[in-house]
Amino acid sequence: MDEPGVIRGERVTLREMVRADVDEMARWPRFVEPELQWANLDLTFPVDRDGYFERGRSNATRRRFVIRNEQGELIGTIGLRNLDFRAGEGTLGIIIRADAVGRGYGTDAIRSLVRYAFDVLGLRRVILDVAENNPRAQHVYEKIGFVPVGTHRGPHGLRYIDMVLSREAFSQQGGRSTAV
Ligand SMILES: CC(C)(COP(=O)(O)OP(=O)(O)OC[C@H]1O[C@@H](n2cnc3c(N)ncnc32)[C@H](O)[C@@H]1OP(=O)(O)O)[C@@H](O)C(=O)NCCC(=O)NCCS
C-alpha cells in the first residue's frame, strides 16, 4: 500500500469503497448463469445502495475495496470480513463484474488482497468458502494456493467447499507475501 486505502496489483488497483462507487456498480450488467444470480447485487434504488454501502463499509472487522483495471474502469469488488486479529484470520469475498470475468483481473485482485492481508494486516490465514457449482472460482483459488479443508451445506442445500491459505504457503509458492 503506497497510500492509505490503496493496494496495487500488477494490473488492478484496489481502493477502499466510497459511496459513489456503489452508484457505478448499480449499472453493472447482470450475470445470466442461474448459479451466479447471487452475484447480481440489488442496487436499483438509492436506499438499496445506501444500505449496501453501510453494511459493507470498512470497520474493525471488515475491509471493503473496489477493483479498477488499467483503464480505471470499476470492474469488481473484493474484501475481507469477519476479521479476527487475535485468531489471525479473515474471510475473503470477491465479485468481478459479468463482462470483465476471465481476463485475469480476479487472480490479480485476490493475490493483491491476500498480500495485503498478510503483510499489512498481519493475518496468518485467509479463509473462504466457494460453492461446489462454481468451478471457475475454485480454479482461481487453487491456482493462488488455497487448499480445501472441508465442506458445509449452505442455503438451498448447496454444498460449499471451505478453503484456507496460510501465510507460509502463500510465501512458499511465490506469492511474495513479504515486501518486494
Ligand atoms: C471467480 C472470479 C472472482 C474469478 O475472477 P476472474 O477475473 O474471472 O478470473 P481470472 O480471469 O483471473 O482466471 C480465471 C481462471 O479460471 C479458468 N476457468 C474459466 N472458466 C472455468 C471453468 N468453468 N472451470 C474451471 N476453470 C475455469 C480460466 O481458464 C482461468 O484460469 P487460468 O488463469 O489458469 O487460465 C470471477 O469470475 C467472479 O467474480 N465470478 C462471479 C462471482 C464469483 O463467483 N465470486 C467468487 C465466489 S466464491
PDB file of N, CA, C and O in Angstrom, residues 75-122:
ATOM      1  N   ILE A  75     -14.278  -2.616 -12.094  1.00  0.00           N
ATOM      2  CA  ILE A  75     -14.598  -3.943 -12.632  1.00  0.00           C
ATOM      3  C   ILE A  75     -14.859  -4.984 -11.537  1.00  0.00           C
ATOM      4  O   ILE A  75     -15.040  -6.160 -11.860  1.00  0.00           O
ATOM      5  N   GLY A  76     -14.895  -4.568 -10.281  1.00  0.00           N
ATOM      6  CA  GLY A  76     -15.220  -5.567  -9.270  1.00  0.00           C
ATOM      7  C   GLY A  76     -15.144  -5.019  -7.870  1.00  0.00           C
ATOM      8  O   GLY A  76     -14.803  -3.845  -7.653  1.00  0.00           O
ATOM      9  N   THR A  77     -15.494  -5.875  -6.942  1.00  0.00           N
ATOM     10  CA  THR A  77     -15.361  -5.539  -5.525  1.00  0.00           C
ATOM     11  C   THR A  77     -14.772  -6.735  -4.797  1.00  0.00           C
ATOM     12  O   THR A  77     -15.026  -7.892  -5.170  1.00  0.00           O
ATOM     13  N   ILE A  78     -13.956  -6.455  -3.800  1.00  0.00           N
ATOM     14  CA  ILE A  78     -13.279  -7.514  -3.066  1.00  0.00           C
ATOM     15  C   ILE A  78     -13.124  -7.060  -1.619  1.00  0.00           C
ATOM     16  O   ILE A  78     -13.027  -5.858  -1.361  1.00  0.00           O
ATOM     17  N   GLY A  79     -13.144  -7.996  -0.705  1.00  0.00           N
ATOM     18  CA  GLY A  79     -12.995  -7.583   0.691  1.00  0.00           C
ATOM     19  C   GLY A  79     -12.687  -8.731   1.616  1.00  0.00           C
ATOM     20  O   GLY A  79     -12.619  -9.904   1.216  1.00  0.00           O
ATOM     21  N   LEU A  80     -12.473  -8.338   2.851  1.00  0.00           N
ATOM     22  CA  LEU A  80     -12.262  -9.295   3.935  1.00  0.00           C
ATOM     23  C   LEU A  80     -13.312  -9.000   4.990  1.00  0.00           C
ATOM     24  O   LEU A  80     -13.520  -7.838   5.359  1.00  0.00           O
ATOM     25  N   ARG A  81     -13.980 -10.044   5.479  1.00  0.00           N
ATOM     26  CA  ARG A  81     -14.952  -9.860   6.550  1.00  0.00           C
ATOM     27  C   ARG A  81     -14.586 -10.798   7.704  1.00  0.00           C
ATOM     28  O   ARG A  81     -13.675 -11.615   7.574  1.00  0.00           O
ATOM     29  N   ASN A  82     -15.300 -10.669   8.785  1.00  0.00           N
ATOM     30  CA  ASN A  82     -15.023 -11.490   9.982  1.00  0.00           C
ATOM     31  C   ASN A  82     -13.547 -11.438  10.361  1.00  0.00           C
ATOM     32  O   ASN A  82     -12.976 -12.461  10.749  1.00  0.00           O
ATOM     33  N   LEU A  83     -12.958 -10.250  10.235  1.00  0.00           N
ATOM     34  CA  LEU A  83     -11.547 -10.121  10.618  1.00  0.00           C
ATOM     35  C   LEU A  83     -11.408 -10.387  12.118  1.00  0.00           C
ATOM     36  O   LEU A  83     -12.125  -9.788  12.936  1.00  0.00           O
ATOM     37  N   ASP A  84     -10.510 -11.308  12.451  1.00  0.00           N
ATOM     38  CA  ASP A  84     -10.264 -11.662  13.849  1.00  0.00           C
ATOM     39  C   ASP A  84      -8.750 -11.597  14.043  1.00  0.00           C
ATOM     40  O   ASP A  84      -8.028 -12.532  13.672  1.00  0.00           O
ATOM     41  N   PHE A  85      -8.283 -10.471  14.572  1.00  0.00           N
ATOM     42  CA  PHE A  85      -6.838 -10.267  14.654  1.00  0.00           C
ATOM     43  C   PHE A  85      -6.204 -11.164  15.711  1.00  0.00           C
ATOM     44  O   PHE A  85      -5.050 -11.524  15.590  1.00  0.00           O
ATOM     45  N   ARG A  86      -6.989 -11.544  16.723  1.00  0.00           N
ATOM     46  CA  ARG A  86      -6.429 -12.455  17.724  1.00  0.00           C
ATOM     47  C   ARG A  86      -6.205 -13.830  17.100  1.00  0.00           C
ATOM     48  O   ARG A  86      -5.148 -14.437  17.263  1.00  0.00           O
ATOM     49  N   ALA A  87      -7.165 -14.308  16.348  1.00  0.00           N
ATOM     50  CA  ALA A  87      -7.011 -15.605  15.670  1.00  0.00           C
ATOM     51  C   ALA A  87      -6.118 -15.484  14.436  1.00  0.00           C
ATOM     52  O   ALA A  87      -5.654 -16.496  13.905  1.00  0.00           O
ATOM     53  N   GLY A  88      -5.914 -14.259  13.949  1.00  0.00           N
ATOM     54  CA  GLY A  88      -5.059 -14.040  12.787  1.00  0.00           C
ATOM     55  C   GLY A  88      -5.705 -14.448  11.484  1.00  0.00           C
ATOM     56  O   GLY A  88      -5.023 -14.884  10.553  1.00  0.00           O
ATOM     57  N   GLU A  89      -7.028 -14.286  11.382  1.00  0.00           N
ATOM     58  CA  GLU A  89      -7.667 -14.698  10.131  1.00  0.00           C
ATOM     59  C   GLU A  89      -8.818 -13.793   9.713  1.00  0.00           C
ATOM     60  O   GLU A  89      -9.330 -12.999  10.513  1.00  0.00           O
ATOM     61  N   GLY A  90      -9.175 -13.904   8.442  1.00  0.00           N
ATOM     62  CA  GLY A  90     -10.291 -13.164   7.874  1.00  0.00           C
ATOM     63  C   GLY A  90     -10.817 -13.929   6.673  1.00  0.00           C
ATOM     64  O   GLY A  90     -10.140 -14.809   6.137  1.00  0.00           O
ATOM     65  N   THR A  91     -12.048 -13.580   6.261  1.00  0.00           N
ATOM     66  CA  THR A  91     -12.740 -14.317   5.186  1.00  0.00           C
ATOM     67  C   THR A  91     -12.811 -13.465   3.937  1.00  0.00           C
ATOM     68  O   THR A  91     -13.274 -12.320   3.990  1.00  0.00           O
ATOM     69  N   LEU A  92     -12.356 -14.011   2.824  1.00  0.00           N
ATOM     70  CA  LEU A  92     -12.292 -13.273   1.557  1.00  0.00           C
ATOM     71  C   LEU A  92     -13.574 -13.439   0.748  1.00  0.00           C
ATOM     72  O   LEU A  92     -14.151 -14.529   0.699  1.00  0.00           O
ATOM     73  N   GLY A  93     -14.005 -12.350   0.111  1.00  0.00           N
ATOM     74  CA  GLY A  93     -15.114 -12.407  -0.843  1.00  0.00           C
ATOM     75  C   GLY A  93     -14.784 -11.540  -2.044  1.00  0.00           C
ATOM     76  O   GLY A  93     -14.092 -10.518  -1.912  1.00  0.00           O
ATOM     77  N   ILE A  94     -15.264 -11.921  -3.234  1.00  0.00           N
ATOM     78  CA  ILE A  94     -14.959 -11.151  -4.454  1.00  0.00           C
ATOM     79  C   ILE A  94     -16.060 -11.327  -5.477  1.00  0.00           C
ATOM     80  O   ILE A  94     -16.640 -12.416  -5.610  1.00  0.00           O
ATOM     81  N   ILE A  95     -16.340 -10.243  -6.206  1.00  0.00           N
ATOM     82  CA  ILE A  95     -17.176 -10.325  -7.414  1.00  0.00           C
ATOM     83  C   ILE A  95     -16.500  -9.473  -8.483  1.00  0.00           C
ATOM     84  O   ILE A  95     -16.250  -8.279  -8.276  1.00  0.00           O
ATOM     85  N   ILE A  96     -16.193 -10.099  -9.618  1.00  0.00           N
ATOM     86  CA  ILE A  96     -15.766  -9.370 -10.815  1.00  0.00           C
ATOM     87  C   ILE A  96     -17.010  -9.191 -11.688  1.00  0.00           C
ATOM     88  O   ILE A  96     -17.807 -10.127 -11.836  1.00  0.00           O
ATOM     89  N   ARG A  97     -17.206  -7.988 -12.243  1.00  0.00           N
ATOM     90  CA  ARG A  97     -18.444  -7.753 -12.997  1.00  0.00           C
ATOM     91  C   ARG A  97     -18.544  -8.697 -14.206  1.00  0.00           C
ATOM     92  O   ARG A  97     -17.515  -9.100 -14.781  1.00  0.00           O
ATOM     93  N   ALA A  98     -19.788  -9.017 -14.561  1.00  0.00           N
ATOM     94  CA  ALA A  98     -20.042 -10.112 -15.502  1.00  0.00           C
ATOM     95  C   ALA A  98     -19.294  -9.954 -16.823  1.00  0.00           C
ATOM     96  O   ALA A  98     -18.856 -10.944 -17.415  1.00  0.00           O
ATOM     97  N   ASP A  99     -19.135  -8.716 -17.306  1.00  0.00           N
ATOM     98  CA  ASP A  99     -18.482  -8.540 -18.610  1.00  0.00           C
ATOM     99  C   ASP A  99     -16.967  -8.370 -18.494  1.00  0.00           C
ATOM    100  O   ASP A  99     -16.314  -8.029 -19.476  1.00  0.00           O
ATOM    101  N   ALA A 100     -16.406  -8.614 -17.293  1.00  0.00           N
ATOM    102  CA  ALA A 100     -14.941  -8.482 -17.130  1.00  0.00           C
ATOM    103  C   ALA A 100     -14.314  -9.769 -16.598  1.00  0.00           C
ATOM    104  O   ALA A 100     -13.116  -9.797 -16.322  1.00  0.00           O
ATOM    105  N   VAL A 101     -15.118 -10.840 -16.465  1.00  0.00           N
ATOM    106  CA  VAL A 101     -14.556 -12.097 -15.947  1.00  0.00           C
ATOM    107  C   VAL A 101     -13.669 -12.751 -17.010  1.00  0.00           C
ATOM    108  O   VAL A 101     -13.778 -12.458 -18.208  1.00  0.00           O
ATOM    109  N   GLY A 102     -12.768 -13.612 -16.535  1.00  0.00           N
ATOM    110  CA  GLY A 102     -11.963 -14.416 -17.449  1.00  0.00           C
ATOM    111  C   GLY A 102     -10.832 -13.669 -18.127  1.00  0.00           C
ATOM    112  O   GLY A 102     -10.299 -14.118 -19.134  1.00  0.00           O
ATOM    113  N   ARG A 103     -10.461 -12.510 -17.591  1.00  0.00           N
ATOM    114  CA  ARG A 103      -9.363 -11.737 -18.208  1.00  0.00           C
ATOM    115  C   ARG A 103      -8.181 -11.564 -17.258  1.00  0.00           C
ATOM    116  O   ARG A 103      -7.343 -10.690 -17.470  1.00  0.00           O
ATOM    117  N   GLY A 104      -8.176 -12.345 -16.192  1.00  0.00           N
ATOM    118  CA  GLY A 104      -7.035 -12.294 -15.277  1.00  0.00           C
ATOM    119  C   GLY A 104      -7.171 -11.299 -14.141  1.00  0.00           C
ATOM    120  O   GLY A 104      -6.315 -11.241 -13.255  1.00  0.00           O
ATOM    121  N   TYR A 105      -8.226 -10.501 -14.152  1.00  0.00           N
ATOM    122  CA  TYR A 105      -8.355  -9.467 -13.113  1.00  0.00           C
ATOM    123  C   TYR A 105      -8.596 -10.077 -11.729  1.00  0.00           C
ATOM    124  O   TYR A 105      -8.067  -9.594 -10.726  1.00  0.00           O
ATOM    125  N   GLY A 106      -9.421 -11.135 -11.678  1.00  0.00           N
ATOM    126  CA  GLY A 106      -9.737 -11.739 -10.383  1.00  0.00           C
ATOM    127  C   GLY A 106      -8.495 -12.310  -9.719  1.00  0.00           C
ATOM    128  O   GLY A 106      -8.251 -12.091  -8.529  1.00  0.00           O
ATOM    129  N   THR A 107      -7.687 -13.021 -10.490  1.00  0.00           N
ATOM    130  CA  THR A 107      -6.453 -13.604  -9.952  1.00  0.00           C
ATOM    131  C   THR A 107      -5.559 -12.515  -9.388  1.00  0.00           C
ATOM    132  O   THR A 107      -5.049 -12.626  -8.260  1.00  0.00           O
ATOM    133  N   ASP A 108      -5.383 -11.444 -10.153  1.00  0.00           N
ATOM    134  CA  ASP A 108      -4.519 -10.331  -9.732  1.00  0.00           C
ATOM    135  C   ASP A 108      -5.079  -9.676  -8.463  1.00  0.00           C
ATOM    136  O   ASP A 108      -4.346  -9.398  -7.504  1.00  0.00           O
ATOM    137  N   ALA A 109      -6.396  -9.463  -8.434  1.00  0.00           N
ATOM    138  CA  ALA A 109      -7.012  -8.792  -7.281  1.00  0.00           C
ATOM    139  C   ALA A 109      -6.900  -9.655  -6.020  1.00  0.00           C
ATOM    140  O   ALA A 109      -6.594  -9.145  -4.930  1.00  0.00           O
ATOM    141  N   ILE A 110      -7.138 -10.958  -6.160  1.00  0.00           N
ATOM    142  CA  ILE A 110      -7.081 -11.835  -4.981  1.00  0.00           C
ATOM    143  C   ILE A 110      -5.650 -11.899  -4.459  1.00  0.00           C
ATOM    144  O   ILE A 110      -5.410 -11.780  -3.257  1.00  0.00           O
ATOM    145  N   ARG A 111      -4.682 -12.087  -5.365  1.00  0.00           N
ATOM    146  CA  ARG A 111      -3.276 -12.113  -4.922  1.00  0.00           C
ATOM    147  C   ARG A 111      -2.919 -10.820  -4.184  1.00  0.00           C
ATOM    148  O   ARG A 111      -2.249 -10.852  -3.155  1.00  0.00           O
ATOM    149  N   SER A 112      -3.379  -9.700  -4.709  1.00  0.00           N
ATOM    150  CA  SER A 112      -3.046  -8.412  -4.105  1.00  0.00           C
ATOM    151  C   SER A 112      -3.677  -8.277  -2.727  1.00  0.00           C
ATOM    152  O   SER A 112      -3.043  -7.793  -1.783  1.00  0.00           O
ATOM    153  N   LEU A 113      -4.927  -8.708  -2.605  1.00  0.00           N
ATOM    154  CA  LEU A 113      -5.608  -8.598  -1.307  1.00  0.00           C
ATOM    155  C   LEU A 113      -4.986  -9.533  -0.275  1.00  0.00           C
ATOM    156  O   LEU A 113      -4.841  -9.174   0.893  1.00  0.00           O
ATOM    157  N   VAL A 114      -4.609 -10.722  -0.731  1.00  0.00           N
ATOM    158  CA  VAL A 114      -4.000 -11.700   0.179  1.00  0.00           C
ATOM    159  C   VAL A 114      -2.650 -11.168   0.683  1.00  0.00           C
ATOM    160  O   VAL A 114      -2.321 -11.276   1.870  1.00  0.00           O
ATOM    161  N   ARG A 115      -1.885 -10.567  -0.215  1.00  0.00           N
ATOM    162  CA  ARG A 115      -0.596  -9.999   0.182  1.00  0.00           C
ATOM    163  C   ARG A 115      -0.807  -8.899   1.233  1.00  0.00           C
ATOM    164  O   ARG A 115      -0.105  -8.835   2.239  1.00  0.00           O
ATOM    165  N   TYR A 116      -1.814  -8.065   1.005  1.00  0.00           N
ATOM    166  CA  TYR A 116      -2.166  -7.012   1.974  1.00  0.00           C
ATOM    167  C   TYR A 116      -2.597  -7.640   3.308  1.00  0.00           C
ATOM    168  O   TYR A 116      -2.194  -7.174   4.386  1.00  0.00           O
ATOM    169  N   ALA A 117      -3.366  -8.717   3.236  1.00  0.00           N
ATOM    170  CA  ALA A 117      -3.851  -9.371   4.467  1.00  0.00           C
ATOM    171  C   ALA A 117      -2.678  -9.866   5.311  1.00  0.00           C
ATOM    172  O   ALA A 117      -2.680  -9.716   6.535  1.00  0.00           O
ATOM    173  N   PHE A 118      -1.674 -10.424   4.657  1.00  0.00           N
ATOM    174  CA  PHE A 118      -0.533 -10.967   5.390  1.00  0.00           C
ATOM    175  C   PHE A 118       0.465  -9.872   5.780  1.00  0.00           C
ATOM    176  O   PHE A 118       0.905  -9.813   6.923  1.00  0.00           O
ATOM    177  N   ASP A 119       0.793  -9.011   4.831  1.00  0.00           N
ATOM    178  CA  ASP A 119       1.884  -8.049   5.063  1.00  0.00           C
ATOM    179  C   ASP A 119       1.437  -6.817   5.849  1.00  0.00           C
ATOM    180  O   ASP A 119       2.185  -6.286   6.648  1.00  0.00           O
ATOM    181  N   VAL A 120       0.236  -6.340   5.579  1.00  0.00           N
ATOM    182  CA  VAL A 120      -0.218  -5.094   6.218  1.00  0.00           C
ATOM    183  C   VAL A 120      -1.081  -5.390   7.444  1.00  0.00           C
ATOM    184  O   VAL A 120      -0.861  -4.832   8.513  1.00  0.00           O
ATOM    185  N   LEU A 121      -2.035  -6.290   7.292  1.00  0.00           N
ATOM    186  CA  LEU A 121      -2.911  -6.596   8.437  1.00  0.00           C
ATOM    187  C   LEU A 121      -2.275  -7.602   9.390  1.00  0.00           C
ATOM    188  O   LEU A 121      -2.730  -7.757  10.521  1.00  0.00           O
ATOM    189  N   GLY A 122      -1.265  -8.328   8.913  1.00  0.00           N
ATOM    190  CA  GLY A 122      -0.592  -9.285   9.785  1.00  0.00           C
ATOM    191  C   GLY A 122      -1.364 -10.563  10.035  1.00  0.00           C
ATOM    192  O   GLY A 122      -1.125 -11.266  11.025  1.00  0.00           O
TER     193      GLY A 122
END
